[in-house]
PDB file of C-alpha atoms in Angstrom:
ATOM      1  CA  MET A   1      -0.018  -0.007  -0.001  1.00  0.00           C
ATOM      2  CA  LYS A   2       1.295   3.455  -0.947  1.00  0.00           C
ATOM      3  CA  ILE A   3       1.225   6.052   1.758  1.00  0.00           C
ATOM      4  CA  ASP A   4       0.651   9.700   0.750  1.00  0.00           C
ATOM      5  CA  PRO A   5       3.240  11.795   2.696  1.00  0.00           C
ATOM      6  CA  ARG A   6       0.861  14.789   2.535  1.00  0.00           C
ATOM      7  CA  ASN A   7      -1.709  12.914   4.768  1.00  0.00           C
ATOM      8  CA  ASN A   8       1.100  12.327   7.249  1.00  0.00           C
ATOM      9  CA  LYS A   9       1.913  16.038   7.293  1.00  0.00           C
ATOM     10  CA  ARG A  10      -1.759  16.983   7.869  1.00  0.00           C
ATOM     11  CA  THR A  11      -2.147  14.431  10.553  1.00  0.00           C
ATOM     12  CA  SER A  12       1.048  15.621  12.261  1.00  0.00           C
ATOM     13  CA  PHE A  13      -0.147  19.244  12.116  1.00  0.00           C
ATOM     14  CA  SER A  14      -3.559  18.414  13.666  1.00  0.00           C
ATOM     15  CA  LEU A  15      -1.992  16.382  16.472  1.00  0.00           C
ATOM     16  CA  LEU A  16       0.531  19.196  17.119  1.00  0.00           C
ATOM     17  CA  PHE A  17      -2.229  21.836  17.114  1.00  0.00           C
ATOM     18  CA  LEU A  18      -4.366  19.765  19.537  1.00  0.00           C
ATOM     19  CA  PHE A  19      -1.354  19.227  21.786  1.00  0.00           C
ATOM     20  CA  PHE A  20      -0.723  22.925  21.857  1.00  0.00           C
ATOM     21  CA  CYS A  21      -4.344  23.722  22.838  1.00  0.00           C
ATOM     22  CA  LEU A  22      -4.241  21.109  25.635  1.00  0.00           C
ATOM     23  CA  ILE A  23      -0.989  22.605  27.020  1.00  0.00           C
ATOM     24  CA  VAL A  24      -2.580  26.112  26.850  1.00  0.00           C
ATOM     25  CA  LEU A  25      -5.659  24.996  28.745  1.00  0.00           C
ATOM     26  CA  LEU A  26      -3.596  23.244  31.399  1.00  0.00           C
ATOM     27  CA  TYR A  27      -1.447  26.292  32.185  1.00  0.00           C
ATOM     28  CA  LEU A  28      -3.806  29.210  31.722  1.00  0.00           C
ATOM     29  CA  PRO A  29      -5.989  30.460  34.620  1.00  0.00           C
ATOM     30  CA  ALA A  30      -9.575  29.574  35.313  1.00  0.00           C
ATOM     31  CA  CYS A  31     -10.902  31.905  32.608  1.00  0.00           C
ATOM     32  CA  GLU A  32     -10.203  29.033  30.188  1.00  0.00           C
ATOM     33  CA  ALA A  33     -12.851  26.305  29.594  1.00  0.00           C
ATOM     34  CA  ILE A  34     -13.726  23.540  27.263  1.00  0.00           C
ATOM     35  CA  SER A  35     -16.948  24.431  25.505  1.00  0.00           C
ATOM     36  CA  SER A  36     -19.988  22.257  25.271  1.00  0.00           C
ATOM     37  CA  VAL A  37     -19.447  22.440  21.448  1.00  0.00           C
ATOM     38  CA  ARG A  38     -17.262  19.485  20.461  1.00  0.00           C
ATOM     39  CA  GLY A  39     -13.766  20.512  19.333  1.00  0.00           C
ATOM     40  CA  LEU A  40     -14.034  24.048  20.789  1.00  0.00           C
ATOM     41  CA  ALA A  41     -12.179  25.655  23.700  1.00  0.00           C
ATOM     42  CA  VAL A  42     -12.865  29.246  24.751  1.00  0.00           C
ATOM     43  CA  SER A  43     -10.561  31.751  26.478  1.00  0.00           C
ATOM     44  CA  VAL A  44     -12.055  34.817  28.261  1.00  0.00           C
ATOM     45  CA  ASN A  45      -9.872  37.580  29.723  1.00  0.00           C
ATOM     46  CA  PHE A  46     -11.116  40.812  31.214  1.00  0.00           C
ATOM     47  CA  GLN A  47      -8.893  43.920  31.251  1.00  0.00           C
ATOM     48  CA  GLU A  48      -9.191  44.411  35.065  1.00  0.00           C
ATOM     49  CA  LYS A  49      -7.927  41.863  37.511  1.00  0.00           C
ATOM     50  CA  GLN A  50     -10.648  42.811  39.996  1.00  0.00           C
ATOM     51  CA  LEU A  51     -14.105  43.305  38.519  1.00  0.00           C
ATOM     52  CA  THR A  52     -16.640  45.713  40.135  1.00  0.00           C
ATOM     53  CA  ASP A  53     -20.074  46.923  39.445  1.00  0.00           C
ATOM     54  CA  ASN A  54     -20.455  50.214  37.639  1.00  0.00           C
ATOM     55  CA  LEU A  55     -17.503  49.290  35.463  1.00  0.00           C
ATOM     56  CA  LEU A  56     -16.827  49.563  31.767  1.00  0.00           C
ATOM     57  CA  THR A  57     -14.221  46.893  31.001  1.00  0.00           C
ATOM     58  CA  ARG A  58     -12.659  45.462  27.866  1.00  0.00           C
ATOM     59  CA  VAL A  59     -12.939  41.698  27.368  1.00  0.00           C
ATOM     60  CA  LYS A  60     -10.873  39.705  24.927  1.00  0.00           C
ATOM     61  CA  VAL A  61     -12.222  36.213  23.795  1.00  0.00           C
ATOM     62  CA  LYS A  62     -10.437  33.628  21.906  1.00  0.00           C
ATOM     63  CA  TYR A  63     -12.445  30.734  20.233  1.00  0.00           C
ATOM     64  CA  ILE A  64     -10.033  27.838  19.685  1.00  0.00           C
ATOM     65  CA  THR A  65     -11.159  25.074  17.340  1.00  0.00           C
ATOM     66  CA  THR A  66      -9.390  21.613  17.326  1.00  0.00           C
ATOM     67  CA  ALA A  67      -9.266  18.866  14.647  1.00  0.00           C
ATOM     68  CA  SER A  68     -12.611  17.478  15.872  1.00  0.00           C
ATOM     69  CA  PHE A  69     -14.615  20.726  15.316  1.00  0.00           C
ATOM     70  CA  GLN A  70     -17.428  20.479  12.754  1.00  0.00           C
ATOM     71  CA  PRO A  71     -18.689  23.701  11.084  1.00  0.00           C
ATOM     72  CA  ALA A  72     -22.388  24.507  11.653  1.00  0.00           C
ATOM     73  CA  GLU A  73     -24.935  25.350   8.977  1.00  0.00           C
ATOM     74  CA  GLY A  74     -27.196  28.328   9.200  1.00  0.00           C
ATOM     75  CA  ASP A  75     -26.977  31.914  10.525  1.00  0.00           C
ATOM     76  CA  TYR A  76     -25.642  32.208  14.102  1.00  0.00           C
ATOM     77  CA  ARG A  77     -24.822  34.990  16.512  1.00  0.00           C
ATOM     78  CA  ILE A  78     -22.765  34.887  19.683  1.00  0.00           C
ATOM     79  CA  PHE A  79     -23.818  36.876  22.702  1.00  0.00           C
ATOM     80  CA  ALA A  80     -22.172  37.615  26.023  1.00  0.00           C
ATOM     81  CA  VAL A  81     -24.793  37.503  28.784  1.00  0.00           C
ATOM     82  CA  ALA A  82     -24.452  38.365  32.458  1.00  0.00           C
ATOM     83  CA  ASP A  83     -27.236  37.954  35.023  1.00  0.00           C
ATOM     84  CA  TRP A  84     -27.675  38.351  38.795  1.00  0.00           C
ATOM     85  CA  GLN A  85     -30.646  37.103  40.772  1.00  0.00           C
ATOM     86  CA  GLY A  86     -32.709  36.816  37.573  1.00  0.00           C
ATOM     87  CA  ARG A  87     -31.815  40.353  36.385  1.00  0.00           C
ATOM     88  CA  ILE A  88     -30.011  40.595  33.036  1.00  0.00           C
ATOM     89  CA  LEU A  89     -27.053  42.934  33.448  1.00  0.00           C
ATOM     90  CA  PHE A  90     -26.086  42.996  29.853  1.00  0.00           C
ATOM     91  CA  ARG A  91     -26.559  41.058  26.614  1.00  0.00           C
ATOM     92  CA  GLU A  92     -24.009  42.061  24.079  1.00  0.00           C
ATOM     93  CA  ASP A  93     -23.032  40.511  20.726  1.00  0.00           C
ATOM     94  CA  LEU A  94     -19.551  38.988  20.805  1.00  0.00           C
ATOM     95  CA  ASP A  95     -19.047  37.743  17.258  1.00  0.00           C
ATOM     96  CA  PRO A  96     -15.514  37.668  15.785  1.00  0.00           C
ATOM     97  CA  SER A  97     -14.948  38.961  12.198  1.00  0.00           C
ATOM     98  CA  VAL A  98     -15.578  35.470  10.905  1.00  0.00           C
ATOM     99  CA  SER A  99     -19.133  34.210  11.505  1.00  0.00           C
ATOM    100  CA  PHE A 100     -19.661  31.030  13.528  1.00  0.00           C
ATOM    101  CA  ASN A 101     -20.971  28.990  10.541  1.00  0.00           C
ATOM    102  CA  ARG A 102     -17.666  29.697   8.690  1.00  0.00           C
ATOM    103  CA  TRP A 103     -15.352  28.464  11.377  1.00  0.00           C
ATOM    104  CA  GLN A 104     -12.915  25.710  10.463  1.00  0.00           C
ATOM    105  CA  ALA A 105     -10.965  23.206  12.489  1.00  0.00           C
ATOM    106  CA  ASN A 106      -7.541  24.081  13.917  1.00  0.00           C
ATOM    107  CA  ARG A 107      -8.087  27.794  13.914  1.00  0.00           C
ATOM    108  CA  VAL A 108      -8.225  30.614  16.521  1.00  0.00           C
ATOM    109  CA  TYR A 109     -10.900  33.350  16.267  1.00  0.00           C
ATOM    110  CA  GLU A 110     -10.520  36.478  18.355  1.00  0.00           C
ATOM    111  CA  VAL A 111     -12.804  39.355  19.398  1.00  0.00           C
ATOM    112  CA  GLU A 112     -12.490  42.320  21.807  1.00  0.00           C
ATOM    113  CA  LYS A 113     -15.313  44.470  23.132  1.00  0.00           C
ATOM    114  CA  TYR A 114     -16.221  46.777  25.948  1.00  0.00           C
ATOM    115  CA  LEU A 115     -18.789  45.398  28.460  1.00  0.00           C
ATOM    116  CA  TYR A 116     -20.513  47.452  31.066  1.00  0.00           C
ATOM    117  CA  PHE A 117     -21.447  46.021  34.482  1.00  0.00           C
ATOM    118  CA  PRO A 118     -24.107  48.275  35.858  1.00  0.00           C
ATOM    119  CA  GLU A 119     -24.339  49.556  39.500  1.00  0.00           C
ATOM    120  CA  ILE A 120     -26.124  46.713  41.493  1.00  0.00           C
ATOM    121  CA  ILE A 121     -24.214  46.508  44.873  1.00  0.00           C
ATOM    122  CA  ASP A 122     -25.489  48.205  47.961  1.00  0.00           C
ATOM    123  CA  ARG A 123     -22.273  48.697  50.033  1.00  0.00           C
ATOM    124  CA  PHE A 124     -24.397  49.346  53.117  1.00  0.00           C
ATOM    125  CA  ASP A 125     -26.223  45.968  52.863  1.00  0.00           C
ATOM    126  CA  ARG A 126     -24.252  43.206  54.720  1.00  0.00           C
ATOM    127  CA  ARG A 127     -25.491  40.700  52.146  1.00  0.00           C
ATOM    128  CA  THR A 128     -23.761  42.467  49.222  1.00  0.00           C
ATOM    129  CA  ALA A 129     -21.092  44.708  50.951  1.00  0.00           C
ATOM    130  CA  SER A 130     -18.328  42.159  50.217  1.00  0.00           C
ATOM    131  CA  GLY A 131     -19.374  41.703  46.613  1.00  0.00           C
ATOM    132  CA  VAL A 132     -21.797  39.427  44.602  1.00  0.00           C
ATOM    133  CA  GLU A 133     -21.418  36.573  42.172  1.00  0.00           C
ATOM    134  CA  VAL A 134     -22.955  36.972  38.763  1.00  0.00           C
ATOM    135  CA  ASP A 135     -23.459  34.350  36.019  1.00  0.00           C
ATOM    136  CA  PHE A 136     -21.498  35.001  32.831  1.00  0.00           C
ATOM    137  CA  ARG A 137     -22.071  33.035  29.655  1.00  0.00           C
ATOM    138  CA  LEU A 138     -21.247  33.061  25.954  1.00  0.00           C
ATOM    139  CA  ILE A 139     -24.181  31.783  23.999  1.00  0.00           C
ATOM    140  CA  VAL A 140     -24.424  30.961  20.322  1.00  0.00           C
ATOM    141  CA  GLU A 141     -27.967  31.308  18.834  1.00  0.00           C
ATOM    142  CA  LYS A 142     -29.299  30.277  15.543  1.00  0.00           C
ATOM    143  CA  THR A 143     -31.544  32.801  13.763  1.00  0.00           C
ATOM    144  CA  GLY A 144     -35.187  31.932  14.263  1.00  0.00           C
ATOM    145  CA  GLU A 145     -34.652  29.757  17.310  1.00  0.00           C
ATOM    146  CA  SER A 146     -35.413  30.764  20.776  1.00  0.00           C
ATOM    147  CA  SER A 147     -32.848  28.662  22.622  1.00  0.00           C
ATOM    148  CA  GLY A 148     -29.015  28.718  22.172  1.00  0.00           C
ATOM    149  CA  ILE A 149     -25.984  26.593  22.925  1.00  0.00           C
ATOM    150  CA  ILE A 150     -23.728  27.695  25.710  1.00  0.00           C
ATOM    151  CA  LEU A 151     -20.175  28.053  24.588  1.00  0.00           C
ATOM    152  CA  TYR A 152     -18.709  29.158  27.885  1.00  0.00           C
ATOM    153  CA  SER A 153     -20.019  29.647  31.430  1.00  0.00           C
ATOM    154  CA  ARG A 154     -18.561  30.780  34.767  1.00  0.00           C
ATOM    155  CA  LYS A 155     -19.245  32.739  37.881  1.00  0.00           C
ATOM    156  CA  LEU A 156     -17.802  36.206  38.107  1.00  0.00           C
ATOM    157  CA  LYS A 157     -17.168  37.946  41.479  1.00  0.00           C
ATOM    158  CA  LEU A 158     -18.067  41.632  41.387  1.00  0.00           C
ATOM    159  CA  HIS A 159     -16.810  43.850  44.135  1.00  0.00           C
ATOM    160  CA  PRO A 160     -18.380  47.120  45.082  1.00  0.00           C
ATOM    161  CA  CYS A 161     -17.128  49.935  42.819  1.00  0.00           C
ATOM    162  CA  PRO A 162     -14.772  52.438  44.557  1.00  0.00           C
ATOM    163  CA  ALA A 163     -16.436  55.171  46.582  1.00  0.00           C
ATOM    164  CA  ASP A 164     -14.189  57.889  45.237  1.00  0.00           C
ATOM    165  CA  LEU A 165     -15.218  57.784  41.585  1.00  0.00           C
ATOM    166  CA  PRO A 166     -15.111  61.089  39.617  1.00  0.00           C
ATOM    167  CA  LYS A 167     -18.184  63.169  40.461  1.00  0.00           C
ATOM    168  CA  LEU A 168     -20.556  64.406  37.803  1.00  0.00           C
ATOM    169  CA  ILE A 169     -22.393  67.666  38.111  1.00  0.00           C
ATOM    170  CA  PHE A 170     -25.252  68.672  35.788  1.00  0.00           C
ATOM    171  CA  LEU A 171     -25.160  72.346  34.769  1.00  0.00           C
ATOM    172  CA  ASP A 172     -27.301  74.004  32.007  1.00  0.00           C
ATOM    173  CA  GLY A 173     -29.505  72.487  29.317  1.00  0.00           C
ATOM    174  CA  TRP A 174     -30.854  69.389  31.067  1.00  0.00           C
ATOM    175  CA  LEU A 175     -34.434  68.295  31.216  1.00  0.00           C
ATOM    176  CA  ARG A 176     -35.939  65.902  33.784  1.00  0.00           C
ATOM    177  CA  VAL A 177     -39.166  64.150  32.985  1.00  0.00           C
ATOM    178  CA  ASN A 178     -41.039  62.701  36.028  1.00  0.00           C
ATOM    179  CA  ARG A 179     -43.192  59.771  34.749  1.00  0.00           C
ATOM    180  CA  SER A 180     -44.521  58.905  38.260  1.00  0.00           C
ATOM    181  CA  ARG A 181     -48.319  58.514  38.563  1.00  0.00           C
ATOM    182  CA  GLY A 182     -49.536  59.625  41.928  1.00  0.00           C
ATOM    183  CA  LYS A 183     -47.951  61.466  44.861  1.00  0.00           C
ATOM    184  CA  ASN A 184     -47.038  58.445  46.950  1.00  0.00           C
ATOM    185  CA  LEU A 185     -45.175  56.577  44.190  1.00  0.00           C
ATOM    186  CA  PRO A 186     -41.359  56.612  43.937  1.00  0.00           C
ATOM    187  CA  ALA A 187     -39.870  58.967  41.383  1.00  0.00           C
ATOM    188  CA  ASN A 188     -39.439  57.618  37.906  1.00  0.00           C
ATOM    189  CA  VAL A 189     -37.375  60.262  36.195  1.00  0.00           C
ATOM    190  CA  ASP A 190     -35.960  60.323  32.647  1.00  0.00           C
ATOM    191  CA  LEU A 191     -33.012  62.531  31.786  1.00  0.00           C
ATOM    192  CA  TRP A 192     -32.864  64.506  28.493  1.00  0.00           C
ATOM    193  CA  THR A 193     -30.567  67.010  26.874  1.00  0.00           C
ATOM    194  CA  GLY A 194     -31.826  70.170  25.376  1.00  0.00           C
ATOM    195  CA  GLU A 195     -30.386  71.563  22.216  1.00  0.00           C
ATOM    196  CA  LYS A 196     -27.164  71.991  24.237  1.00  0.00           C
ATOM    197  CA  ALA A 197     -26.463  70.507  27.637  1.00  0.00           C
ATOM    198  CA  VAL A 198     -23.400  70.963  29.865  1.00  0.00           C
ATOM    199  CA  CYS A 199     -22.030  68.962  32.777  1.00  0.00           C
ATOM    200  CA  LEU A 200     -18.757  68.974  34.802  1.00  0.00           C
ATOM    201  CA  LEU A 201     -16.692  65.837  35.122  1.00  0.00           C
ATOM    202  CA  GLU A 202     -14.332  65.752  38.131  1.00  0.00           C
ATOM    203  CA  ASN A 203     -10.773  65.320  36.789  1.00  0.00           C
ATOM    204  CA  PRO A 204      -9.332  61.989  38.034  1.00  0.00           C
ATOM    205  CA  GLY A 205      -5.859  63.059  36.964  1.00  0.00           C
ATOM    206  CA  ARG A 206      -5.271  60.011  34.751  1.00  0.00           C
ATOM    207  CA  GLU A 207      -6.491  58.477  31.508  1.00  0.00           C
ATOM    208  CA  ALA A 208     -10.244  57.575  31.723  1.00  0.00           C
ATOM    209  CA  LEU A 209     -13.060  56.217  29.652  1.00  0.00           C
ATOM    210  CA  LEU A 210     -16.196  58.305  28.819  1.00  0.00           C
ATOM    211  CA  MET A 211     -19.418  56.462  27.807  1.00  0.00           C
ATOM    212  CA  LEU A 212     -22.754  57.917  26.777  1.00  0.00           C
ATOM    213  CA  ARG A 213     -25.757  55.522  26.570  1.00  0.00           C
ATOM    214  CA  GLY A 214     -29.300  56.450  25.771  1.00  0.00           C
ATOM    215  CA  ARG A 215     -31.931  56.685  23.064  1.00  0.00           C
ATOM    216  CA  CYS A 216     -32.390  58.812  19.990  1.00  0.00           C
ATOM    217  CA  TYR A 217     -35.906  59.588  18.766  1.00  0.00           C
ATOM    218  CA  VAL A 218     -34.949  61.656  15.655  1.00  0.00           C
ATOM    219  CA  GLU A 219     -33.648  59.855  12.575  1.00  0.00           C
ATOM    220  CA  GLY A 220     -30.314  61.229  11.307  1.00  0.00           C
ATOM    221  CA  LEU A 221     -29.623  63.437  14.396  1.00  0.00           C
ATOM    222  CA  ARG A 222     -26.325  65.162  14.335  1.00  0.00           C
ATOM    223  CA  VAL A 223     -24.546  65.115  17.702  1.00  0.00           C
ATOM    224  CA  SER A 224     -21.453  67.061  18.624  1.00  0.00           C
ATOM    225  CA  LEU A 225     -19.340  66.633  21.827  1.00  0.00           C
ATOM    226  CA  THR A 226     -16.750  68.974  23.201  1.00  0.00           C
ATOM    227  CA  LEU A 227     -14.559  68.574  26.216  1.00  0.00           C
ATOM    228  CA  ASP A 228     -13.107  71.777  27.607  1.00  0.00           C
ATOM    229  CA  ALA A 229     -13.746  73.602  24.304  1.00  0.00           C
ATOM    230  CA  GLU A 230     -11.971  70.866  22.395  1.00  0.00           C
ATOM    231  CA  LYS A 231     -14.028  68.860  19.995  1.00  0.00           C
ATOM    232  CA  LEU A 232     -14.225  65.267  21.214  1.00  0.00           C
ATOM    233  CA  ASP A 233     -16.407  63.766  18.506  1.00  0.00           C
ATOM    234  CA  GLU A 234     -19.177  64.451  16.030  1.00  0.00           C
ATOM    235  CA  PHE A 235     -21.565  61.697  14.743  1.00  0.00           C
ATOM    236  CA  THR A 236     -24.992  60.946  13.357  1.00  0.00           C
ATOM    237  CA  LEU A 237     -27.481  58.696  15.170  1.00  0.00           C
ATOM    238  CA  THR A 238     -30.334  56.654  13.758  1.00  0.00           C
ATOM    239  CA  SER A 239     -33.543  56.279  15.750  1.00  0.00           C
ATOM    240  CA  GLY A 240     -33.221  53.809  18.657  1.00  0.00           C
ATOM    241  CA  GLU A 241     -30.686  52.960  21.369  1.00  0.00           C
ATOM    242  CA  PHE A 242     -27.119  54.105  21.196  1.00  0.00           C
ATOM    243  CA  GLN A 243     -23.900  53.714  23.108  1.00  0.00           C
ATOM    244  CA  LYS A 244     -20.599  55.663  22.397  1.00  0.00           C
ATOM    245  CA  ILE A 245     -17.263  55.182  24.175  1.00  0.00           C
ATOM    246  CA  TRP A 246     -14.225  57.506  24.106  1.00  0.00           C
ATOM    247  CA  PRO A 247     -10.772  57.301  25.762  1.00  0.00           C
ATOM    248  CA  VAL A 248     -10.024  60.582  27.561  1.00  0.00           C
ATOM    249  CA  PRO A 249      -6.402  61.521  27.939  1.00  0.00           C
ATOM    250  CA  SER A 250      -4.890  62.652  31.257  1.00  0.00           C
ATOM    251  CA  PHE A 251      -5.387  66.354  32.132  1.00  0.00           C
ATOM    252  CA  PRO A 252      -3.238  68.078  34.859  1.00  0.00           C
ATOM    253  CA  GLN A 253      -5.404  68.453  37.917  1.00  0.00           C
ATOM    254  CA  GLU A 254      -3.871  71.742  38.886  1.00  0.00           C
ATOM    255  CA  SER A 255      -5.020  73.399  35.639  1.00  0.00           C
ATOM    256  CA  PHE A 256      -8.184  71.375  35.088  1.00  0.00           C
ATOM    257  CA  PRO A 257      -9.938  70.399  38.327  1.00  0.00           C
ATOM    258  CA  GLU A 258     -13.064  69.699  36.426  1.00  0.00           C
ATOM    259  CA  LEU A 259     -13.689  68.922  32.713  1.00  0.00           C
ATOM    260  CA  ARG A 260     -16.536  70.643  31.016  1.00  0.00           C
ATOM    261  CA  LEU A 261     -18.552  68.236  28.787  1.00  0.00           C
ATOM    262  CA  THR A 262     -20.981  69.807  26.264  1.00  0.00           C
ATOM    263  CA  ILE A 263     -23.463  67.725  24.226  1.00  0.00           C
ATOM    264  CA  SER A 264     -25.059  69.587  21.283  1.00  0.00           C
ATOM    265  CA  VAL A 265     -27.774  68.372  18.766  1.00  0.00           C
ATOM    266  CA  ASP A 266     -28.774  69.882  15.481  1.00  0.00           C
ATOM    267  CA  ARG A 267     -32.551  69.217  16.067  1.00  0.00           C
ATOM    268  CA  VAL A 268     -34.942  68.909  18.925  1.00  0.00           C
ATOM    269  CA  ILE A 269     -38.270  67.120  19.484  1.00  0.00           C
ATOM    270  CA  SER A 270     -41.228  68.120  21.691  1.00  0.00           C
ATOM    271  CA  LEU A 271     -41.464  65.935  24.722  1.00  0.00           C
ATOM    272  CA  SER A 272     -45.255  65.703  24.163  1.00  0.00           C
ATOM    273  CA  GLN A 273     -44.445  63.475  21.245  1.00  0.00           C
ATOM    274  CA  ILE A 274     -42.697  61.044  23.507  1.00  0.00           C
ATOM    275  CA  TYR A 275     -44.964  61.362  26.544  1.00  0.00           C
ATOM    276  CA  PRO A 276     -48.392  62.357  25.172  1.00  0.00           C
ATOM    277  CA  GLU A 277     -49.983  61.685  28.601  1.00  0.00           C
ATOM    278  CA  LEU A 278     -47.867  64.315  30.241  1.00  0.00           C
ATOM    279  CA  ALA A 279     -48.653  67.226  27.767  1.00  0.00           C
ATOM    280  CA  ASP A 280     -44.965  68.437  28.243  1.00  0.00           C
ATOM    281  CA  ASN A 281     -44.123  70.800  25.351  1.00  0.00           C
ATOM    282  CA  ARG A 282     -40.454  71.322  26.230  1.00  0.00           C
ATOM    283  CA  GLU A 283     -38.016  70.632  23.424  1.00  0.00           C
ATOM    284  CA  ALA A 284     -35.374  67.965  23.952  1.00  0.00           C
ATOM    285  CA  GLY A 285     -32.510  66.282  22.063  1.00  0.00           C
ATOM    286  CA  LEU A 286     -31.303  62.968  23.438  1.00  0.00           C
ATOM    287  CA  LYS A 287     -32.591  60.790  26.233  1.00  0.00           C
ATOM    288  CA  ILE A 288     -29.580  59.900  28.367  1.00  0.00           C
ATOM    289  CA  GLU A 289     -29.659  56.726  30.374  1.00  0.00           C
ATOM    290  CA  LYS A 290     -25.970  56.689  31.564  1.00  0.00           C
ATOM    291  CA  ILE A 291     -22.965  58.994  31.577  1.00  0.00           C
ATOM    292  CA  TYR A 292     -19.984  56.936  32.655  1.00  0.00           C
ATOM    293  CA  PHE A 293     -16.684  58.555  33.465  1.00  0.00           C
ATOM    294  CA  ARG A 294     -14.019  56.526  35.166  1.00  0.00           C
TER     295      ARG A 294
END
């Protein structure tokens, strides 16, 4: 019988790749796991060694396929999901540049993305003061199907966020809409910008991240951001939810104890169109759900 030396080379490469993956999984920390999908190992690494709530962190994921991996048919999406006590903290897409149904054996596919852990810990509650455990999963879902396959799952320990985070002070141009019904009900307030809204950010004296998260109700709305009179960004939004993130360089605290953030829009909308039951005719630009600066 004649043996094709090319087959030997392919077999040797596959065995060598599998051996490499096994060595990686043995020596890397607990953020590595064998996936429930045959022939797939997943590596998840967060930028911070200690995770907290109210934290915007960058996560790097590697999907490592071995020789036994079989490509899937159909359209799939991969999501990162975190939940705590039945509350979904986030659900963010975490697809690499190559879609799941095009993955091949003996490959490594990588993706990096910012994930935001919202503020959930009451530091004055003895049950949560030392931190909480949240469930973190990577799930692949096929279009049209309600359930997905768990690629990766682990518990994450979230510690309380530092008490000395940079303070945020709202100045001119902000609108607050109280949607509470009845005097004895807790306040349910939405925050909006006007045509121009200004706030002060306490200077942390180091590089930081700025995130705006909210909702736009005007198609093609032009938004401009300035930070201490310097243009930070200018962009156009479609109608719906949005999230924008910017790195902010270090400013000397002696010269800039606070940083002045200005958000401007080119068009406004009457709040009565958003809340017809309130008959509020004030003009607003963007609904802001979170301003993160840390």
